[in-house]
Amino acid sequence: MTVVVRESKETHIRIALDEPSTTLPSIDTTEPFLDHMLVALSKYSGVRFDIQAKGDLRHHLIEDVAIALGQAFAVHAPATCARYGERTVPMDDALVQVVLDLGGRPYYRGPLPSGIYDHFMRSFADNAKATLHVRVLRGTDKHHIIEAAFKALGLALREALVETGAVFSTKGSVKLEINGNG
């Protein structure tokens, strides 16, 4: 189990990631649409989330949940995972493709048709240390587009998190040593 607790003057967040189970995730962010997206992300990724979050402003809450969730995935992903995942998900009028690399190089390219949920994806990618491309191929209903993006991200994560037993890189494991002054 991976647990991240993030507390500031603006938000209080606790996220626990665990292996799949038969019970539904426990998610309460006080933001119903965000809860709906996180339940979908948990279900489609195959990783159980327990998330309790509250914040002063909607923007702070959504951003900080994305940061903490990204940090949790950065720790949760096995060093020998498959790294790469890609899925395209239709939802009524919407068609959204997500391409993901959990290889430790943060990058995000969107956009989604909602500034706050585009920011969620960027904050998640930065803190998961993931390369994340989200392409809206079709759609006019923002709800359907955003939900298709979260489902596609979940399925891409499911694929990328598969344990392979070996580091999936031509570089092999990267060792980094940093010494400070003093």
mmCIF file of C-alpha atoms in Angstrom, residues 55-137:
data_model
loop_
_atom_site.group_PDB
_atom_site.id
_atom_site.type_symbol
_atom_site.label_atom_id
_atom_site.label_comp_id
_atom_site.label_asym_id
_atom_site.label_seq_id
_atom_site.Cartn_x
_atom_site.Cartn_y
_atom_site.Cartn_z
ATOM 1 C CA GLY A 55 -9.913 22.387 0.571
ATOM 2 C CA ASP A 56 -10.673 26.077 0.673
ATOM 3 C CA LEU A 57 -11.219 26.565 -3.072
ATOM 4 C CA ARG A 58 -12.270 24.192 -5.860
ATOM 5 C CA HIS A 59 -9.102 24.978 -7.835
ATOM 6 C CA HIS A 60 -6.793 24.263 -4.871
ATOM 7 C CA LEU A 61 -8.629 21.043 -4.069
ATOM 8 C CA ILE A 62 -8.516 19.621 -7.610
ATOM 9 C CA GLU A 63 -4.895 20.663 -8.177
ATOM 10 C CA ASP A 64 -3.661 19.295 -4.843
ATOM 11 C CA VAL A 65 -5.494 15.980 -5.289
ATOM 12 C CA ALA A 66 -3.765 15.626 -8.680
ATOM 13 C CA ILE A 67 -0.380 16.428 -7.117
ATOM 14 C CA ALA A 68 -0.820 13.924 -4.284
ATOM 15 C CA LEU A 69 -2.218 11.243 -6.606
ATOM 16 C CA GLY A 70 0.723 11.713 -8.983
ATOM 17 C CA GLN A 71 3.159 11.423 -6.076
ATOM 18 C CA ALA A 72 1.422 8.246 -4.926
ATOM 19 C CA PHE A 73 1.712 6.692 -8.400
ATOM 20 C CA ALA A 74 5.402 7.688 -8.626
ATOM 21 C CA VAL A 75 6.028 5.567 -5.509
ATOM 22 C CA HIS A 76 3.484 2.837 -6.334
ATOM 23 C CA ALA A 77 4.812 2.003 -9.820
ATOM 24 C CA PRO A 78 7.249 -0.928 -9.701
ATOM 25 C CA ALA A 79 10.762 -0.200 -11.018
ATOM 26 C CA THR A 80 10.258 -3.110 -13.399
ATOM 27 C CA CYS A 81 6.842 -2.122 -14.725
ATOM 28 C CA ALA A 82 6.083 -2.120 -18.456
ATOM 29 C CA ARG A 83 6.191 1.729 -18.363
ATOM 30 C CA TYR A 84 4.120 2.362 -21.477
ATOM 31 C CA GLY A 85 0.373 2.404 -21.897
ATOM 32 C CA GLU A 86 -2.024 3.657 -24.565
ATOM 33 C CA ARG A 87 -5.785 3.637 -24.835
ATOM 34 C CA THR A 88 -8.454 5.327 -26.881
ATOM 35 C CA VAL A 89 -11.881 5.465 -25.258
ATOM 36 C CA PRO A 90 -15.199 6.407 -26.860
ATOM 37 C CA MET A 91 -18.006 7.870 -24.775
ATOM 38 C CA ASP A 92 -21.022 8.850 -26.833
ATOM 39 C CA ASP A 93 -19.840 11.841 -28.922
ATOM 40 C CA ALA A 94 -16.357 11.859 -27.354
ATOM 41 C CA LEU A 95 -13.275 9.967 -28.502
ATOM 42 C CA VAL A 96 -10.138 10.503 -26.411
ATOM 43 C CA GLN A 97 -6.676 8.950 -26.684
ATOM 44 C CA VAL A 98 -4.193 8.794 -23.799
ATOM 45 C CA VAL A 99 -0.562 7.760 -24.277
ATOM 46 C CA LEU A 100 1.577 7.327 -21.159
ATOM 47 C CA ASP A 101 5.179 6.614 -20.143
ATOM 48 C CA LEU A 102 5.970 6.078 -16.458
ATOM 49 C CA GLY A 103 9.699 6.333 -17.171
ATOM 50 C CA GLY A 104 10.474 9.247 -14.851
ATOM 51 C CA ARG A 105 10.368 12.121 -17.337
ATOM 52 C CA PRO A 106 7.499 14.516 -16.556
ATOM 53 C CA TYR A 107 5.763 16.040 -19.562
ATOM 54 C CA TYR A 108 2.143 16.822 -20.368
ATOM 55 C CA ARG A 109 0.469 17.657 -23.649
ATOM 56 C CA GLY A 110 -3.262 18.268 -23.911
ATOM 57 C CA PRO A 111 -5.489 20.116 -23.797
ATOM 58 C CA LEU A 112 -8.820 19.052 -22.371
ATOM 59 C CA PRO A 113 -11.760 21.428 -22.898
ATOM 60 C CA SER A 114 -11.796 22.314 -19.197
ATOM 61 C CA GLY A 115 -9.004 24.419 -17.749
ATOM 62 C CA ILE A 116 -9.227 22.863 -14.296
ATOM 63 C CA TYR A 117 -9.181 19.265 -15.562
ATOM 64 C CA ASP A 118 -6.428 20.061 -18.061
ATOM 65 C CA HIS A 119 -4.494 21.403 -15.054
ATOM 66 C CA PHE A 120 -5.330 18.175 -13.150
ATOM 67 C CA MET A 121 -3.707 16.100 -15.913
ATOM 68 C CA ARG A 122 -0.614 18.343 -15.990
ATOM 69 C CA SER A 123 -0.225 18.257 -12.194
ATOM 70 C CA PHE A 124 -0.700 14.477 -12.162
ATOM 71 C CA ALA A 125 1.913 13.953 -14.916
ATOM 72 C CA ASP A 126 4.450 16.273 -13.274
ATOM 73 C CA ASN A 127 4.169 14.541 -9.906
ATOM 74 C CA ALA A 128 3.909 10.984 -11.235
ATOM 75 C CA LYS A 129 7.066 11.786 -13.238
ATOM 76 C CA ALA A 130 5.187 10.600 -16.300
ATOM 77 C CA THR A 131 4.986 11.622 -19.908
ATOM 78 C CA LEU A 132 1.279 12.025 -20.629
ATOM 79 C CA HIS A 133 -0.329 12.911 -23.947
ATOM 80 C CA VAL A 134 -4.098 13.419 -24.051
ATOM 81 C CA ARG A 135 -5.674 13.891 -27.475
ATOM 82 C CA VAL A 136 -9.324 14.769 -27.899
ATOM 83 C CA LEU A 137 -10.100 13.213 -31.268
#
